[in-house]
Coordinates of C-alpha atoms in Angstrom, one line a residue:
Chain X
M1 CA 3.6 -19.1 2.7
L2 CA -0.3 -20.9 2.1
I3 CA -1.7 -20.2 -1.1
F4 CA -5.8 -20.3 -1.1
K5 CA -7.8 -19.9 -4.4
E6 CA -11.2 -18.0 -4.7
E7 CA -13.5 -21.4 -4.9
E8 CA -11.5 -22.9 -1.6
I9 CA -12.2 -19.6 -0.1
K10 CA -15.9 -19.6 -1.1
Q11 CA -16.3 -23.0 0.4
Q12 CA -15.4 -21.5 3.6
V13 CA -16.7 -17.9 3.4
T14 CA -20.5 -16.8 2.8
I15 CA -22.5 -14.2 3.5
N16 CA -24.4 -16.0 6.9
R17 CA -24.7 -14.4 10.6
E18 CA -21.3 -15.5 11.4
T19 CA -19.8 -13.0 9.0
I20 CA -21.4 -10.4 9.6
A21 CA -20.9 -10.7 13.1
V22 CA -17.0 -10.8 12.1
V23 CA -17.8 -7.6 10.4
E24 CA -19.5 -6.0 13.3
D25 CA -16.6 -7.0 15.5
A26 CA -14.1 -5.1 13.3
F27 CA -16.5 -2.0 13.5
T28 CA -16.0 -2.2 17.3
D29 CA -12.7 -2.9 17.1
L30 CA -12.2 0.2 15.1
A31 CA -13.8 2.1 17.5
T32 CA -12.5 0.9 20.8
K33 CA -8.8 -0.5 20.0
P34 CA -5.7 1.9 18.5
V35 CA -6.2 -0.3 15.4
E36 CA -3.2 0.7 13.1
M37 CA -4.9 1.7 9.9
P38 CA -2.9 3.9 7.1
P39 CA -5.0 6.1 4.6
I40 CA -5.8 4.1 1.5
M41 CA -2.8 4.0 -1.2
R42 CA -3.8 4.1 -4.8
V43 CA -2.2 4.1 -7.9
D44 CA -3.9 5.2 -11.4
I45 CA -3.9 4.1 -14.7
P46 CA -5.9 6.5 -16.5
E47 CA -5.2 4.9 -20.1
N48 CA -6.7 2.1 -19.2
N49 CA -9.8 3.4 -17.5
G50 CA -8.2 1.6 -13.7
E51 CA -6.9 2.0 -10.7
V52 CA -5.6 -0.3 -7.7
D53 CA -6.0 0.5 -4.6
V54 CA -4.4 -1.0 -1.0
K55 CA -6.2 -1.1 2.2
T56 CA -4.7 -2.6 5.2
A57 CA -5.4 -2.6 9.1
Y58 CA -3.4 -3.7 12.4
I59 CA -6.3 -4.8 14.8
P60 CA -3.9 -5.3 18.5
G61 CA -4.7 -8.7 19.9
H62 CA -4.1 -10.5 16.3
E63 CA -1.3 -12.5 15.4
L64 CA -1.7 -11.5 11.4
F65 CA -3.2 -8.5 9.5
A66 CA -4.2 -8.2 6.3
L67 CA -2.6 -6.3 3.1
K68 CA -5.3 -5.7 0.5
V69 CA -4.8 -5.1 -3.4
S70 CA -7.7 -4.5 -5.0
S71 CA -8.4 -3.1 -8.8
G72 CA -11.1 -1.7 -10.9
F73 CA -10.2 -1.9 -14.4
F74 CA -13.5 -0.4 -16.5
N75 CA -12.2 -1.3 -19.6
N76 CA -11.8 -5.0 -19.2
Y77 CA -15.4 -5.4 -20.3
K78 CA -14.0 -5.5 -24.3
L79 CA -11.5 -8.2 -23.3
G80 CA -14.0 -10.0 -22.0
L81 CA -12.8 -9.9 -18.5
P82 CA -14.4 -9.0 -14.8
S83 CA -13.1 -5.4 -14.2
A84 CA -12.6 -5.8 -10.5
N85 CA -9.4 -8.0 -9.4
G86 CA -7.7 -8.5 -6.0
L87 CA -6.0 -10.7 -3.0
M88 CA -5.2 -10.2 0.3
M89 CA -2.1 -11.3 1.8
L90 CA -1.8 -12.3 5.7
I91 CA 1.6 -10.9 7.3
S92 CA 2.8 -12.0 10.6
A93 CA 2.3 -8.9 13.1
V94 CA 4.9 -10.3 15.2
T95 CA 7.7 -11.4 12.8
G96 CA 6.7 -9.0 9.7
E97 CA 6.4 -12.8 7.5
P98 CA 4.3 -12.9 4.8
K99 CA 1.9 -16.5 6.0
A100 CA -0.6 -16.4 3.0
L101 CA -2.0 -15.7 0.2
L102 CA -5.9 -15.4 -0.7
L103 CA -6.3 -15.5 -4.2
D104 CA -9.7 -14.3 -4.0
N105 CA -10.3 -12.2 -6.8
G106 CA -12.0 -9.7 -4.8
Y107 CA -14.6 -12.4 -3.4
L108 CA -13.9 -11.5 0.5
T109 CA -14.5 -7.8 -0.7
D110 CA -17.5 -8.3 -2.0
V111 CA -18.8 -10.3 1.4
R112 CA -17.2 -7.9 4.1
T113 CA -18.7 -5.1 2.0
A114 CA -22.2 -6.7 1.9
A115 CA -22.0 -7.8 5.7
A116 CA -21.0 -3.7 6.8
G117 CA -24.6 -3.0 4.9
A118 CA -26.2 -5.5 7.1
V119 CA -24.7 -3.8 10.2
A120 CA -25.5 -0.2 9.5
A121 CA -29.2 -1.7 8.7
K122 CA -29.4 -3.9 11.9
Y123 CA -28.3 -0.5 14.0
M124 CA -29.9 1.9 11.9
A125 CA -33.2 0.7 9.7
N126 CA -36.6 0.0 11.5
E127 CA -37.1 -3.3 13.0
S128 CA -40.1 -3.6 10.9
I129 CA -39.7 -3.5 7.0
T130 CA -41.6 -4.7 3.8
T131 CA -39.6 -3.8 1.1
V132 CA -35.6 -3.0 0.2
G133 CA -35.0 -1.2 -2.4
V134 CA -31.7 -1.4 -4.7
I135 CA -29.9 0.8 -7.0
G136 CA -27.8 -1.0 -9.0
A137 CA -28.1 -4.7 -10.3
G138 CA -24.5 -5.9 -10.0
A139 CA -22.9 -8.4 -8.1
Q140 CA -22.4 -6.3 -4.8
A141 CA -26.3 -5.8 -5.0
R142 CA -27.0 -9.2 -4.7
Y143 CA -24.5 -9.5 -1.8
Q144 CA -26.3 -6.6 0.0
L145 CA -29.6 -8.1 0.0
K146 CA -28.5 -11.6 1.3
A147 CA -26.7 -10.2 3.9
L148 CA -29.5 -8.0 4.6
R149 CA -31.9 -10.8 4.7
E150 CA -29.7 -11.9 7.7
V151 CA -30.9 -8.6 9.7
R152 CA -34.4 -8.1 8.4
S153 CA -37.4 -9.6 7.2
F154 CA -38.7 -8.7 3.9
Q155 CA -40.8 -9.7 1.3
H156 CA -40.4 -6.9 -1.7
V157 CA -37.5 -5.6 -3.5
L158 CA -37.6 -3.0 -6.0
V159 CA -34.6 -2.6 -7.9
Y160 CA -33.4 0.1 -10.5
G161 CA -30.6 -0.5 -12.7
P162 CA -29.6 1.1 -16.4
T163 CA -29.1 -2.1 -18.2
E164 CA -32.2 -4.2 -18.7
K165 CA -30.8 -7.3 -19.3
R166 CA -28.5 -7.0 -16.1
V167 CA -31.9 -5.9 -14.0
L168 CA -34.2 -8.9 -15.6
E169 CA -31.1 -11.5 -14.5
F170 CA -31.2 -10.0 -11.1
K171 CA -34.5 -10.3 -10.7
E172 CA -34.8 -14.1 -11.9
E173 CA -31.7 -15.2 -9.6
M174 CA -32.7 -12.8 -6.3
E175 CA -36.3 -14.3 -6.8
E176 CA -34.8 -18.0 -6.7
S177 CA -32.2 -17.7 -4.4
L178 CA -34.0 -15.7 -1.9
G179 CA -37.6 -16.5 -2.4
V180 CA -38.5 -12.7 -2.6
N181 CA -40.6 -10.5 -5.0
V182 CA -38.7 -8.4 -7.2
Y183 CA -40.4 -5.9 -9.2
I184 CA -38.2 -3.3 -11.6
A185 CA -38.5 0.2 -11.1
D186 CA -38.5 2.6 -14.2
T187 CA -36.7 4.9 -12.1
P188 CA -34.4 5.6 -9.0
K189 CA -37.3 7.8 -7.5
Q190 CA -39.7 4.9 -7.6
V191 CA -37.1 2.9 -5.5
V192 CA -36.7 5.2 -3.1
C193 CA -40.2 6.8 -2.5
D194 CA -41.8 3.0 -2.1
S195 CA -38.9 1.3 0.1
D196 CA -37.9 0.8 4.0
I197 CA -34.3 0.8 3.3
V198 CA -32.1 1.6 0.1
V199 CA -29.1 0.6 -0.8
T200 CA -26.8 2.6 -3.8
T201 CA -24.5 0.2 -5.2
T202 CA -23.1 2.4 -7.9
P203 CA -20.2 3.8 -9.4
A204 CA -21.9 7.2 -9.8
T205 CA -19.8 10.4 -10.1
E206 CA -23.6 12.4 -9.8
P207 CA -26.1 11.8 -7.3
V208 CA -28.6 9.3 -7.9
I209 CA -31.0 9.8 -5.4
K210 CA -32.3 13.5 -4.3
R211 CA -32.9 14.9 -1.5
E212 CA -36.9 15.6 -2.1
W213 CA -38.0 11.7 -2.6
L214 CA -36.9 11.4 1.4
H215 CA -39.6 9.9 3.2
P216 CA -40.1 9.0 6.8
G217 CA -38.9 5.9 8.4
L218 CA -36.3 5.7 5.3
H219 CA -33.1 4.1 5.7
I220 CA -30.4 4.6 3.2
T221 CA -26.9 2.4 2.8
A222 CA -24.7 4.2 0.3
M223 CA -21.8 2.0 -0.3
G224 CA -20.6 2.9 -3.6
S225 CA -18.8 5.7 -3.0
D226 CA -14.9 5.1 -2.6
A227 CA -13.0 7.8 -4.2
E228 CA -12.5 11.3 -4.7
H229 CA -14.9 11.9 -7.6
K230 CA -17.4 9.5 -6.9
Q231 CA -21.2 10.6 -5.1
E232 CA -24.8 8.7 -5.2
L233 CA -26.6 11.1 -3.0
E234 CA -27.5 15.0 -2.9
A235 CA -25.2 16.5 -0.7
S236 CA -28.0 18.0 1.4
I237 CA -29.3 14.7 2.0
L238 CA -26.5 14.4 4.8
K239 CA -27.5 17.0 6.7
V240 CA -31.6 16.8 6.5
A241 CA -31.1 12.8 8.2
D242 CA -32.1 12.7 11.5
H243 CA -29.2 10.4 11.7
Y244 CA -25.9 10.2 9.2
V245 CA -23.3 7.7 10.1
A246 CA -20.0 7.1 8.6
D247 CA -17.5 3.8 8.4
V248 CA -14.8 6.0 9.4
K249 CA -15.0 9.8 9.6
K250 CA -11.6 10.3 8.0
Q251 CA -12.4 8.5 4.9
V252 CA -15.7 9.4 4.0
S253 CA -14.6 12.9 4.3
R254 CA -12.3 12.2 1.6
L255 CA -13.5 9.2 -0.3
G256 CA -17.6 9.3 0.5
E257 CA -20.7 11.2 0.4
L258 CA -19.5 13.6 3.2
R259 CA -16.8 14.7 0.8
S260 CA -19.1 16.5 -1.4
A261 CA -21.2 17.9 1.5
I262 CA -18.0 19.1 3.0
E263 CA -17.3 20.6 -0.4
E264 CA -20.8 22.5 -0.2
G265 CA -20.1 23.8 3.4
L266 CA -22.7 21.5 4.8
F267 CA -20.4 20.6 7.3
S268 CA -16.9 20.8 8.2
E269 CA -14.1 18.7 9.1
R270 CA -14.2 19.2 12.0
D271 CA -17.7 18.5 12.8
S272 CA -17.9 15.6 14.9
I273 CA -19.5 12.1 13.3
V274 CA -20.8 9.4 14.5
E275 CA -18.9 6.0 13.1
L276 CA -20.6 3.0 12.7
G277 CA -18.7 1.4 15.3
D278 CA -19.9 4.0 17.9
L279 CA -22.7 1.8 17.1
T280 CA -21.6 -1.6 17.8
S281 CA -19.5 -1.1 20.3
N282 CA -22.9 0.2 22.7
K283 CA -24.9 -2.4 20.9
T284 CA -27.3 0.4 20.8
P285 CA -29.8 1.2 17.4
I286 CA -29.4 5.1 16.8
R287 CA -33.0 5.7 15.6
T288 CA -35.3 7.5 18.3
S289 CA -39.0 7.4 16.1
E290 CA -39.9 4.7 13.6
K291 CA -40.3 8.0 11.5
D292 CA -36.0 9.2 11.5
I293 CA -34.7 9.1 8.6
T294 CA -31.0 7.5 8.7
V295 CA -28.3 7.3 6.1
A296 CA -25.3 5.2 6.4
D297 CA -21.7 6.1 4.0
L298 CA -19.8 3.1 3.7
T299 CA -16.3 3.0 1.6
G300 CA -15.2 0.3 2.7
T301 CA -12.5 -0.4 5.6
G302 CA -8.9 -2.0 6.1
G303 CA -10.2 -2.9 9.2
Q304 CA -13.0 -5.1 7.3
D305 CA -10.5 -6.7 5.1
T306 CA -8.2 -7.8 8.0
A307 CA -11.4 -8.9 10.1
I308 CA -12.7 -11.0 6.8
A309 CA -9.2 -12.5 5.9
L310 CA -8.6 -13.7 9.5
Y311 CA -11.9 -15.5 9.5
A312 CA -11.0 -16.6 6.1
Y313 CA -7.7 -17.8 7.2
N314 CA -8.4 -19.7 10.6
R315 CA -11.2 -22.0 8.5
L316 CA -9.4 -22.7 5.5
T317 CA -6.0 -24.0 7.8
K318 CA -8.4 -25.7 10.1
T319 CA -9.8 -27.4 7.2
A320 CA -6.4 -28.1 6.0
Q321 CA -5.2 -29.5 8.9
L322 CA -8.6 -31.7 9.5
G323 CA -8.7 -32.8 5.6
Chain J
M1 CA -0.5 -16.2 -11.4
L2 CA 3.2 -17.1 -11.3
I3 CA 5.2 -18.0 -8.2
F4 CA 8.9 -17.2 -7.9
K5 CA 11.5 -18.2 -5.0
E6 CA 14.3 -16.6 -3.9
E7 CA 16.9 -18.8 -4.9
E8 CA 15.4 -18.5 -8.4
I9 CA 15.7 -15.2 -8.4
K10 CA 19.0 -14.9 -7.3
Q11 CA 20.8 -16.8 -9.7
Q12 CA 18.7 -14.6 -12.6
V13 CA 19.4 -11.3 -10.4
T14 CA 22.7 -10.0 -9.2
I15 CA 24.6 -6.9 -8.7
N16 CA 26.3 -6.3 -11.8
R17 CA 26.3 -3.3 -14.8
E18 CA 23.1 -4.5 -16.5
T19 CA 21.1 -4.3 -12.9
I20 CA 22.7 -0.9 -12.2
A21 CA 21.4 0.4 -15.8
V22 CA 18.5 -0.6 -15.1
V23 CA 18.0 1.6 -11.9
E24 CA 19.7 4.3 -13.3
D25 CA 16.8 4.2 -16.2
A26 CA 14.4 3.9 -13.5
F27 CA 15.7 7.5 -12.2
T28 CA 15.6 8.5 -16.1
D29 CA 11.9 7.4 -16.3
L30 CA 11.3 9.3 -12.6
A31 CA 12.4 12.5 -14.2
T32 CA 10.9 12.5 -17.8
K33 CA 7.7 10.2 -17.5
P34 CA 4.7 10.9 -15.5
V35 CA 5.1 8.4 -13.3
E36 CA 2.8 7.2 -10.9
M37 CA 3.8 6.7 -7.3
P38 CA 1.4 7.3 -4.5
P39 CA 3.6 7.7 -1.1
I40 CA 5.1 5.2 1.1
M41 CA 1.9 3.4 2.9
R42 CA 3.4 2.2 6.3
V43 CA 2.2 0.1 9.2
D44 CA 4.2 0.1 12.6
I45 CA 3.8 -2.2 14.9
P46 CA 5.9 -0.8 17.8
E47 CA 5.1 -3.7 20.7
N48 CA 7.0 -5.8 18.7
N49 CA 9.7 -2.9 17.2
G50 CA 7.6 -3.8 13.4
E51 CA 7.2 -1.5 10.6
V52 CA 5.6 -3.1 7.2
D53 CA 6.2 -0.8 4.1
V54 CA 4.0 -0.9 1.3
K55 CA 5.8 0.8 -2.5
T56 CA 4.8 1.0 -5.4
A57 CA 5.1 2.5 -9.0
Y58 CA 3.6 2.6 -12.1
I59 CA 5.6 3.4 -15.0
P60 CA 4.2 4.7 -18.3
G61 CA 4.9 2.2 -21.1
H62 CA 5.0 -1.1 -19.0
E63 CA 2.7 -3.5 -19.4
L64 CA 3.4 -4.4 -15.7
F65 CA 3.7 -2.7 -12.3
A66 CA 5.6 -3.4 -8.9
L67 CA 3.7 -3.5 -5.4
K68 CA 6.3 -3.9 -3.0
V69 CA 5.6 -5.2 0.8
S70 CA 9.3 -4.9 2.6
S71 CA 9.3 -5.3 6.5
G72 CA 11.7 -5.0 9.5
F73 CA 10.9 -6.2 12.6
F74 CA 13.9 -5.5 14.7
N75 CA 13.2 -8.1 17.4
N76 CA 13.6 -11.1 15.2
Y77 CA 16.8 -11.5 16.4
K78 CA 15.8 -13.2 19.2
L79 CA 13.7 -15.8 17.7
G80 CA 16.7 -16.3 15.4
L81 CA 15.5 -14.9 12.1
P82 CA 16.4 -12.0 9.6
S83 CA 14.7 -8.6 10.7
A84 CA 14.0 -7.8 6.8
N85 CA 10.9 -9.7 5.2
G86 CA 9.5 -8.7 1.9
L87 CA 7.8 -9.7 -1.3
M88 CA 7.1 -7.9 -4.7
M89 CA 4.1 -8.6 -6.6
L90 CA 4.1 -7.4 -10.4
I91 CA 0.5 -6.2 -11.4
S92 CA -1.1 -6.1 -15.1
A93 CA -1.1 -2.2 -15.8
V94 CA -3.7 -3.1 -18.8
T95 CA -6.2 -5.4 -16.8
G96 CA -5.8 -4.7 -13.1
E97 CA -4.9 -9.1 -12.7
P98 CA -2.2 -10.1 -10.1
K99 CA 0.3 -12.1 -12.8
A100 CA 3.2 -13.1 -10.5
L101 CA 4.9 -13.0 -7.1
L102 CA 8.2 -12.5 -6.8
L103 CA 8.7 -14.3 -3.1
D104 CA 12.3 -12.7 -2.3
N105 CA 12.8 -11.9 1.0
G106 CA 14.1 -8.6 0.2
Y107 CA 16.8 -9.1 -2.0
L108 CA 15.4 -7.3 -4.8
T109 CA 15.4 -4.2 -2.4
D110 CA 18.8 -5.0 -1.6
V111 CA 20.1 -5.3 -5.2
R112 CA 18.3 -1.7 -6.1
T113 CA 19.5 -0.2 -3.4
A114 CA 22.8 -0.9 -4.0
A115 CA 22.5 -0.4 -7.7
A116 CA 21.5 3.6 -6.5
G117 CA 24.6 4.0 -4.5
A118 CA 26.4 3.3 -7.9
V119 CA 24.4 5.6 -9.7
A120 CA 24.5 8.5 -7.5
A121 CA 28.4 7.5 -7.2
K122 CA 28.9 7.5 -11.4
Y123 CA 27.5 10.6 -11.7
M124 CA 28.8 12.4 -8.2
A125 CA 32.0 10.8 -7.1
N126 CA 35.6 12.2 -8.6
E127 CA 36.5 9.3 -11.4
S128 CA 39.9 8.8 -9.4
I129 CA 39.7 7.4 -6.3
T130 CA 41.8 5.1 -3.9
T131 CA 39.3 4.3 -0.4
V132 CA 36.1 3.6 -0.2
G133 CA 34.6 4.0 3.2
V134 CA 31.3 2.2 4.7
I135 CA 29.6 3.1 8.0
G136 CA 27.9 -0.3 9.0
A137 CA 28.8 -3.8 8.2
G138 CA 25.7 -5.5 7.0
A139 CA 24.3 -7.0 4.3
Q140 CA 23.7 -3.4 2.6
A141 CA 27.0 -2.3 3.1
R142 CA 28.5 -5.3 1.5
Y143 CA 25.9 -5.0 -1.6
Q144 CA 26.9 -1.2 -2.1
L145 CA 30.7 -2.2 -2.2
K146 CA 29.9 -4.7 -4.8
A147 CA 27.8 -2.3 -7.0
L148 CA 30.7 0.8 -6.8
R149 CA 33.3 -1.6 -7.7
E150 CA 30.9 -1.4 -11.2
V151 CA 31.5 2.3 -11.7
R152 CA 34.6 3.1 -10.0
S153 CA 38.1 1.3 -8.9
F154 CA 39.6 1.1 -5.8
Q155 CA 41.9 -1.0 -3.7
H156 CA 41.1 0.5 -0.4
V157 CA 37.9 -0.3 1.9
L158 CA 37.6 1.3 5.4
V159 CA 34.8 0.2 7.4
Y160 CA 33.2 1.0 10.9
G161 CA 30.6 -1.0 12.5
P162 CA 29.5 -1.1 16.2
T163 CA 30.2 -5.0 16.7
E164 CA 33.6 -6.1 16.5
K165 CA 32.4 -9.9 15.3
R166 CA 30.1 -8.8 12.6
V167 CA 33.2 -6.4 11.2
L168 CA 35.7 -9.3 11.3
E169 CA 33.1 -11.4 9.0
F170 CA 32.6 -8.3 6.8
K171 CA 36.5 -7.7 6.3
E172 CA 37.0 -11.3 5.3
E173 CA 34.3 -11.9 3.0
M174 CA 35.1 -8.5 1.1
E175 CA 38.7 -9.3 1.1
E176 CA 37.9 -12.4 -0.5
S177 CA 35.0 -11.6 -2.8
L178 CA 36.0 -8.5 -3.8
G179 CA 40.3 -8.9 -3.6
V180 CA 40.0 -5.3 -2.0
N181 CA 42.4 -4.3 1.4
V182 CA 40.3 -3.8 4.4
Y183 CA 41.0 -2.0 7.3
I184 CA 38.5 -2.1 10.4
A185 CA 38.3 2.0 11.5
D186 CA 38.2 2.5 15.1
T187 CA 35.7 5.5 14.6
P188 CA 33.4 7.1 12.0
K189 CA 35.5 10.1 12.0
Q190 CA 38.3 7.5 10.5
V191 CA 36.3 6.4 7.9
V192 CA 35.0 10.0 7.1
C193 CA 38.4 11.9 7.3
D194 CA 40.6 8.4 4.9
S195 CA 37.7 7.8 2.3
D196 CA 36.8 9.4 -1.5
I197 CA 33.5 7.6 -1.0
V198 CA 31.8 7.2 2.0
V199 CA 28.7 5.2 2.2
T200 CA 26.4 5.2 5.1
T201 CA 24.4 2.3 5.9
T202 CA 22.8 2.6 9.4
P203 CA 19.6 2.8 10.6
A204 CA 20.7 5.7 12.9
T205 CA 18.6 8.2 14.5
E206 CA 21.0 10.4 15.4
P207 CA 23.8 11.8 13.1
V208 CA 26.8 9.2 12.5
I209 CA 29.0 11.8 10.3
K210 CA 29.8 15.4 11.5
R211 CA 30.4 18.5 9.5
E212 CA 34.0 19.0 10.6
W213 CA 34.9 15.8 9.4
L214 CA 34.2 16.6 5.5
H215 CA 37.1 17.4 3.3
P216 CA 37.7 18.2 -0.5
G217 CA 36.7 15.7 -3.2
L218 CA 34.4 13.7 -0.4
H219 CA 31.1 12.0 -2.0
I220 CA 28.9 10.9 0.7
T221 CA 26.0 8.6 -0.3
A222 CA 23.3 8.2 2.8
M223 CA 20.8 5.1 2.1
G224 CA 20.0 4.4 5.7
S225 CA 17.5 6.8 6.4
D226 CA 13.8 6.1 4.8
A227 CA 11.7 7.1 8.2
E228 CA 10.6 10.3 9.9
H229 CA 13.1 9.3 13.2
K230 CA 15.9 8.3 11.0
Q231 CA 19.2 10.5 10.4
E232 CA 22.5 9.6 9.5
L233 CA 24.3 13.2 8.6
E234 CA 24.6 16.0 10.9
A235 CA 22.0 18.9 8.8
S236 CA 24.6 21.2 8.0
I237 CA 26.3 19.1 5.6
L238 CA 23.7 18.8 3.2
K239 CA 23.9 22.7 3.2
V240 CA 27.6 23.2 3.2
A241 CA 28.3 20.9 0.4
D242 CA 28.6 21.6 -3.4
H243 CA 26.3 19.3 -4.6
Y244 CA 23.0 17.8 -2.5
V245 CA 21.0 15.1 -5.1
A246 CA 18.2 13.5 -3.6
D247 CA 16.6 10.5 -5.2
V248 CA 13.3 11.9 -5.1
K249 CA 12.8 15.5 -3.2
K250 CA 9.2 14.9 -2.0
Q251 CA 10.3 11.7 -0.1
V252 CA 13.5 13.0 1.3
S253 CA 11.8 15.7 2.5
R254 CA 9.7 13.5 4.4
L255 CA 12.0 10.3 5.4
G256 CA 15.5 11.1 4.1
E257 CA 18.2 13.8 5.6
L258 CA 16.7 16.4 4.4
R259 CA 13.7 15.9 7.0
S260 CA 16.1 17.2 9.4
A261 CA 17.9 20.4 7.4
I262 CA 14.3 21.5 6.9
E263 CA 13.4 20.8 10.6
E264 CA 16.4 23.0 11.2
G265 CA 15.5 26.1 9.3
L266 CA 18.5 25.2 6.6
F267 CA 15.9 24.3 4.0
S268 CA 12.5 25.3 2.7
E269 CA 10.3 22.8 1.2
R270 CA 10.0 24.7 -1.5
D271 CA 13.7 24.9 -2.3
S272 CA 14.5 23.3 -5.6
I273 CA 16.4 20.1 -5.3
V274 CA 18.4 18.4 -7.5
E275 CA 17.1 14.8 -8.0
L276 CA 19.4 11.4 -9.6
G277 CA 16.8 11.2 -12.3
D278 CA 18.0 14.8 -13.2
L279 CA 21.5 13.8 -13.4
T280 CA 20.8 10.6 -15.5
S281 CA 18.7 11.8 -17.6
N282 CA 21.2 14.5 -18.7
K283 CA 23.8 11.7 -18.5
T284 CA 25.8 14.3 -16.9
P285 CA 28.2 14.0 -14.0
I286 CA 27.3 16.6 -11.2
R287 CA 30.9 18.0 -10.1
T288 CA 32.9 20.8 -11.5
S289 CA 36.1 20.6 -9.7
E290 CA 37.4 17.7 -8.0
K291 CA 37.4 19.4 -4.7
D292 CA 33.7 19.4 -4.5
I293 CA 31.8 17.9 -1.8
T294 CA 29.1 15.9 -2.7
V295 CA 26.0 14.2 -1.1
A296 CA 23.5 11.9 -2.2
D297 CA 20.6 11.2 -0.3
L298 CA 18.5 7.9 -1.1
T299 CA 15.5 7.2 0.5
G300 CA 14.7 4.1 -1.8
T301 CA 11.5 4.5 -4.5
G302 CA 8.8 3.2 -6.1
G303 CA 10.3 3.4 -9.1
Q304 CA 13.4 1.3 -8.4
D305 CA 11.1 -1.5 -7.1
T306 CA 9.0 -1.4 -10.4
A307 CA 12.3 -1.4 -12.7
I308 CA 14.0 -4.2 -11.0
A309 CA 11.2 -6.3 -11.0
L310 CA 10.3 -6.3 -14.1
Y311 CA 13.9 -6.9 -15.0
A312 CA 13.6 -10.1 -12.9
Y313 CA 10.2 -10.8 -14.1
N314 CA 11.4 -10.7 -17.2
R315 CA 14.5 -13.2 -17.3
L316 CA 12.6 -15.8 -14.8
T317 CA 9.9 -16.2 -17.4
K318 CA 12.6 -16.6 -20.2
T319 CA 14.6 -19.0 -18.2
A320 CA 11.0 -20.8 -17.7
Q321 CA 10.1 -20.9 -21.1
L322 CA 13.7 -22.2 -22.2
G323 CA 13.8 -24.4 -19.5

């Protein structure tokens, strides 16, 4: 079995047009192929404020598929450790043999999650924008901005986060690495009211965005909720938006923003929901007017994991052969 | 991350009283502790006659828990490869970090499965027996016999298998390694009628044991069925047995012999079912008479995987320190 470490993987895989295209293709596969993607497996360890998730998907036509183990242990900071951990395993779809381990510590998840945000914006946000807002100032907020830069031009960034120090670090880093102007907002409301695209990247369990803050032309990508108890948007936002798009309906109705909307009776399990793969497979943007309000609800799919892991594996093994 | 290979693991873990006790304790944990054991995750790849299963369980009080990836690809023989593959990962229940990989190619699964058979026989079969019957002549049939020898004395073995060559190999090997007399039966019926304990180790999808063959005192352990389409016993056997025991009710009602019995209306999902952990935690054999007919329905649990993986890890890391 081949084993690759985080540093090697980071040298081969970054957020760029290629990785965004890889993730876009994964959504097309999900919409057009009989992808085998079982429900997420989850182990909760409440006494340590932790959870371990397992995701997988087999995309027909590929000789390998990925199985991802990712964990979030939210007391780790007390031990000076990052909360997120994880690795991906590549398994032969022909023989069942485990072929490679990508010891990425969650890096590939960050990349494929940010890439999905870019794909959503590509097909849903207005072409011409000025300001991107991010709620949350952690690693994923950084990756989301970087990915958005590949699909939209913008000069201004508005950020809100609960910890001043982390927000200041975010501003400094992003201004330097992306050459944008970052402004610090005092409230999430400011971010939403003054941005064209808003990305929420929080582990919130209560809405951080209210319906009354929506304005014509706004696109929101909510990527924080990926569990039964999480929620970033007031549920009615999904109903009043002109276009609401899920990464995978079956997942968002259980783990995403749609869950609360169903619980509040605003949607039914039986409602047909547009999935991101419907847009990517038709190569058709969804909005019909610059004034449309659009919302993307992303929970993260095993299909993205398999796609990014295969991309990483192919580059890593090619490099190994050349080297 | 520590990585251990099959050869090292085999040196440290064999079927013996210690590993059987480890698996017995796992069943007690399942019955008495709030073990977190999500449903099995499964990926089917029908075009290659393959499936990949993921099992896991967190047993409170242990710092690590196992996540097992196991596969069965039943066309592999055409490529000269074994059908089974697999590995176990040990993850910190404190921080979520992956700590060790046990590249056991399914060996630890064989051990913990055979050990469960021995635990079932220990608490369910008559003390005094003469003949053990096995249906199926593969690796697991061998392991089951070896494990049974640790809990019951017997001199005679009756085996039935569909392939003459494999049955002859089985006879030769078992006679040499266990010092028992192995007789080859022409039919499964012979095996059942002339044995005190019968273990079924097949991937059958139609019953291989008929109700009319049952006789007083018989104990059956059915360990082959672990998927929705498998079945080794006529469903009515579960009903007419004096004692029917499941490894874990939730699993056997979906994947074990109980599934067919529920489908045929012989049991209801709501019926209370004795689990193996109920017997091990009370240290009480189940039979009230030598004439009782008993049936154990084993699908294999993540609890056993975590227990055997922890046992292996502790021995392997101790050896590494000493060495």
